[in-house]
């Protein structure tokens, strides 16, 4: 009959910053101290916690890899000096050896690095380019901690069949720690739980999964750290989008495993940190199991996180954006208020000759409801000089209005140090319904990956939330209900140029996210003319997409850097049907 | 004693267009016809000739892969119908099977695809992302053509040790055809010849190397196709940057090789197209061996090619650019004239309050010398409205001038259909010495990857070339010799803000291209203060770099998409020394 051993685990779901070796080291020390205060025996930090994730081409700079290794050694020393030498700390970092850069986990104990594991499966799809950066590892250290045999794996290692988890199952292990930097995508939490459960079964041991939280450039990490038992049962789960230390006791049957050497393509080594089981102790109460957030709240939280971290991690304190009275700028402003507070948000109404009365009153009403800073800066005079001097008509005249607004925002940014937010949504970006150097101006585009129909849903959800809490709904009802218009010529509405947004978003979702082709879309029941029209717009908008500012990704295949299409592209899907 | 067999090879160094399956098919038919007319027995086209290169995420769309396969089958039929069924045509294309997308070479003969080879080594560094797109192949068809055993490999296959060339050497082959889409980088031709020679030795057979020519987005392909004998001797070489059909006879000892099955990790198959050697015939005269171009001419040609193909392949007929009287806009204009002719180039002088007299006269002089279209559009009135209305001072006032110029160019673009060229050089882009939405405005930035000191060298070279040919040197002497200035405030010159350009370019080259760290640069003899100052500027300019328009790459590690640094990056190399 197998013996049972206790162990107190701490999972540190923290928000690191790329490149900030000093700040991230401080953070590891601080959270390890908290873990020690909670009586934990093992604490795990996310993938690349020491360097931040993703480091992109910094991984290839020898000086950065050297700095990372030095910071790791210094961290081990600091932890011991801070009275945290007893705890086993698992910390992700960038390593580099003769073979090249490694995405690694270090095990720190009593002032030393007692083991290193190099990530085996390197993701190279979607937003990931890890084949570019890292050399895969095939060594598999297993640690004995208070009699419990603990394996360590990293993120993609559990998303691919075969590999280190299977090898751990064969070699024998009592617990698997998986450290992650797994970006948020919509409904990803539906996949993560079952995936971790399946791997736990494969390892024939519980799996503790700790994920990064916070945002880095366009990526958002939702946390969602959890522990699953070998039969797939959820033992603990942390709320999404917040830093949190999950401390929980496990009471495990231990196998006294001894297999070493070559297993399933890996070199298994066993490192004894502490052989003796702990004396039986009173476990902590079982921590509450957080539920994943409902869809709209989850997306809203991702957008708020993405915006807040982009602004702060890039050293800005405030943002400025144009308020047109429309739904996109209203939702962007509401997100900014939730991310930064109303005093850090500066809204500017910039009417031109063609602006409606409601464009001004709805913008003012939004400012009143949210308490943000507000000013009116008409662009009519500037537009007139350009139009008359250059003899502009048609599209050229329409665009110069949007561009004088962009110039106004950038001038206010330069004069007062605000980051400019672009307010474009994914639908208009996809079809090219925006003005480059105009409404596309900005350092960050919070709703760049939010389709128009979802913008409306989010607005309604946020207003309803406010009502639930007895607060003023931030978004004026009129901004939600009126027909969308760019107001760049008299009486213009979006549907002069675009199909109905419900239909448009349906086609875009199938074409872009679903990778479905022309014939496939027709078969799915869309009108051929509609499909042809939409695909033509998407295929021609690639050039604009390249110059669009970064924005929070809420799905995996966002526009921009991870839908990598050539600019020059003579292949048009819609031609297949014509 | 081995028998010798003759064979007439044609290498089609052609300019394909990404996605243009119809146009590329036409091109293959046309050049195959020319090869047949020259009496060739084998004709080879570049890597991915049918789809263009690089197709990026188009490779992942099933509908595109299906279209590519269908276009290949149709091409085989068309070639036979056009009387080109006898010749063996080797054509690069996108394949897709159960394992996924493949970067493949098809062998077409008598209306059928008689063999397919899937690229084995997939490059995933610098500008390459082939692990993202393709599944590597491990089948190695060897064709017997008129008694000669011919192996086929693709590009990166010869840049890595081991792999298909080594296997061909072991299995036995009489000739290797290597089809390529190998992007231009400065001095790459110095590497290519010896590399091909080494692989030919490894295969113990001559190697024919055919490369793409022309530009695709930011990449330029210089051609430089060549044939090397098994002892490393150069047998033929095509001029760079031009489409050309190299037709040459080889007279080879043939081995009657028979090895099949597993060799060096590959499945070797032998396919007999025609077993009988040709009756002895009179070979063509040996074609001239083109010399690689001298450095300045090679760079100039790459930039002209990059500009011309970007403009034309994206459907533009003309370009517009701002002429400041300075060296960058003068060189950009001269490149545009060489690429498109003077009538397709529109120069605009846009003086503001702070513009010097010579900024206007030098711009006008450039226009006079080159014969381009020229107009003056002052921006003083627009600038005044912005400055007074928004109370702009300092940097905000400087930037609004550059931005009113950008708006003017975009308005002229919208009104008249020109593509806007941005005139920024690599040095200012690297250190962030440019105005986003100002002088960075444009659809293409021809000298984006040219350091400032090289801009001057190119100007001098181009003027000297003109003099040699008895033509008017395009670039006014004063634009070359005067101290560079942005003229955004009274008396401003670049060296108020930047180190001397010679020194600056030296540091940048070591830091960016050479990946050298702070300590390393100090050790190399640079002043610590200078290094710290330059590195700080580079590390902080990443955000601008992300929104810079594409431009021709003349070195491998250009700024932009292939120096992939995080935007949020708290690691500053210069802090290591501070």
mmCIF file with all atom_site columns, N, CA, C and O in Angstrom, chain A residues 40 72 76 84 110-111 165 245 326 426 452 486:
data_model
loop_
_atom_site.group_PDB
_atom_site.id
_atom_site.type_symbol
_atom_site.label_atom_id
_atom_site.label_alt_id
_atom_site.label_comp_id
_atom_site.label_asym_id
_atom_site.label_entity_id
_atom_site.label_seq_id
_atom_site.pdbx_PDB_ins_code
_atom_site.Cartn_x
_atom_site.Cartn_y
_atom_site.Cartn_z
_atom_site.occupancy
_atom_site.B_iso_or_equiv
_atom_site.pdbx_formal_charge
_atom_site.auth_seq_id
_atom_site.auth_comp_id
_atom_site.auth_asym_id
_atom_site.auth_atom_id
_atom_site.pdbx_PDB_model_num
ATOM 1  N N  . UNK A 1 40  ? 4.132   27.403 2.847   1.00 0.00 ? 40  UNK A N  1
ATOM 2  C CA . UNK A 1 40  ? 4.253   26.551 1.657   1.00 0.00 ? 40  UNK A CA 1
ATOM 3  C C  . UNK A 1 40  ? 5.640   25.905 1.577   1.00 0.00 ? 40  UNK A C  1
ATOM 4  O O  . UNK A 1 40  ? 6.628   26.465 2.064   1.00 0.00 ? 40  UNK A O  1
ATOM 5  N N  . UNK A 1 72  ? 19.296  35.193 -12.288 1.00 0.00 ? 72  UNK A N  1
ATOM 6  C CA . UNK A 1 72  ? 18.795  33.971 -11.643 1.00 0.00 ? 72  UNK A CA 1
ATOM 7  C C  . UNK A 1 72  ? 19.685  33.579 -10.461 1.00 0.00 ? 72  UNK A C  1
ATOM 8  O O  . UNK A 1 72  ? 19.195  33.271 -9.367  1.00 0.00 ? 72  UNK A O  1
ATOM 9  N N  . UNK A 1 76  ? 18.639  33.439 -6.458  1.00 0.00 ? 76  UNK A N  1
ATOM 10 C CA . UNK A 1 76  ? 18.783  32.303 -5.533  1.00 0.00 ? 76  UNK A CA 1
ATOM 11 C C  . UNK A 1 76  ? 19.433  32.763 -4.227  1.00 0.00 ? 76  UNK A C  1
ATOM 12 O O  . UNK A 1 76  ? 18.962  32.439 -3.125  1.00 0.00 ? 76  UNK A O  1
ATOM 13 N N  . UNK A 1 84  ? 14.204  32.658 2.761   1.00 0.00 ? 84  UNK A N  1
ATOM 14 C CA . UNK A 1 84  ? 13.357  31.808 1.926   1.00 0.00 ? 84  UNK A CA 1
ATOM 15 C C  . UNK A 1 84  ? 14.183  30.687 1.293   1.00 0.00 ? 84  UNK A C  1
ATOM 16 O O  . UNK A 1 84  ? 13.872  30.211 0.190   1.00 0.00 ? 84  UNK A O  1
ATOM 17 N N  . UNK A 1 110 ? 17.883  26.752 -1.110  1.00 0.00 ? 110 UNK A N  1
ATOM 18 C CA . UNK A 1 110 ? 19.022  27.074 -0.242  1.00 0.00 ? 110 UNK A CA 1
ATOM 19 C C  . UNK A 1 110 ? 20.131  27.823 -0.978  1.00 0.00 ? 110 UNK A C  1
ATOM 20 O O  . UNK A 1 110 ? 21.313  27.480 -0.887  1.00 0.00 ? 110 UNK A O  1
ATOM 21 N N  . UNK A 1 111 ? 19.717  28.832 -1.715  1.00 0.00 ? 111 UNK A N  1
ATOM 22 C CA . UNK A 1 111 ? 20.689  29.729 -2.347  1.00 0.00 ? 111 UNK A CA 1
ATOM 23 C C  . UNK A 1 111 ? 21.297  29.221 -3.632  1.00 0.00 ? 111 UNK A C  1
ATOM 24 O O  . UNK A 1 111 ? 22.170  29.875 -4.203  1.00 0.00 ? 111 UNK A O  1
ATOM 25 N N  . UNK A 1 165 ? 5.406   14.934 -20.507 1.00 0.00 ? 165 UNK A N  1
ATOM 26 C CA . UNK A 1 165 ? 4.394   14.459 -19.555 1.00 0.00 ? 165 UNK A CA 1
ATOM 27 C C  . UNK A 1 165 ? 4.240   12.943 -19.670 1.00 0.00 ? 165 UNK A C  1
ATOM 28 O O  . UNK A 1 165 ? 4.193   12.219 -18.658 1.00 0.00 ? 165 UNK A O  1
ATOM 29 N N  . UNK A 1 245 ? -1.970  34.605 -4.958  1.00 0.00 ? 245 UNK A N  1
ATOM 30 C CA . UNK A 1 245 ? -1.176  33.467 -4.507  1.00 0.00 ? 245 UNK A CA 1
ATOM 31 C C  . UNK A 1 245 ? -2.146  32.369 -4.070  1.00 0.00 ? 245 UNK A C  1
ATOM 32 O O  . UNK A 1 245 ? -2.914  32.552 -3.130  1.00 0.00 ? 245 UNK A O  1
ATOM 33 N N  . UNK A 1 326 ? -19.971 58.395 -31.142 1.00 0.00 ? 326 UNK A N  1
ATOM 34 C CA . UNK A 1 326 ? -20.335 57.051 -31.609 1.00 0.00 ? 326 UNK A CA 1
ATOM 35 C C  . UNK A 1 326 ? -19.990 55.976 -30.592 1.00 0.00 ? 326 UNK A C  1
ATOM 36 O O  . UNK A 1 326 ? -19.405 56.255 -29.535 1.00 0.00 ? 326 UNK A O  1
ATOM 37 N N  . UNK A 1 426 ? -12.461 45.918 -34.906 1.00 0.00 ? 426 UNK A N  1
ATOM 38 C CA . UNK A 1 426 ? -11.909 44.887 -35.783 1.00 0.00 ? 426 UNK A CA 1
ATOM 39 C C  . UNK A 1 426 ? -12.614 44.830 -37.133 1.00 0.00 ? 426 UNK A C  1
ATOM 40 O O  . UNK A 1 426 ? -11.985 44.573 -38.164 1.00 0.00 ? 426 UNK A O  1
ATOM 41 N N  . UNK A 1 452 ? -17.529 44.724 -34.563 1.00 0.00 ? 452 UNK A N  1
ATOM 42 C CA . UNK A 1 452 ? -18.520 45.770 -34.267 1.00 0.00 ? 452 UNK A CA 1
ATOM 43 C C  . UNK A 1 452 ? -19.700 45.250 -33.442 1.00 0.00 ? 452 UNK A C  1
ATOM 44 O O  . UNK A 1 452 ? -20.127 45.904 -32.492 1.00 0.00 ? 452 UNK A O  1
ATOM 45 N N  . UNK A 1 486 ? -19.542 57.737 -40.071 1.00 0.00 ? 486 UNK A N  1
ATOM 46 C CA . UNK A 1 486 ? -18.237 58.370 -39.990 1.00 0.00 ? 486 UNK A CA 1
ATOM 47 C C  . UNK A 1 486 ? -18.374 59.888 -40.060 1.00 0.00 ? 486 UNK A C  1
ATOM 48 O O  . UNK A 1 486 ? -17.458 60.623 -39.715 1.00 0.00 ? 486 UNK A O  1
#
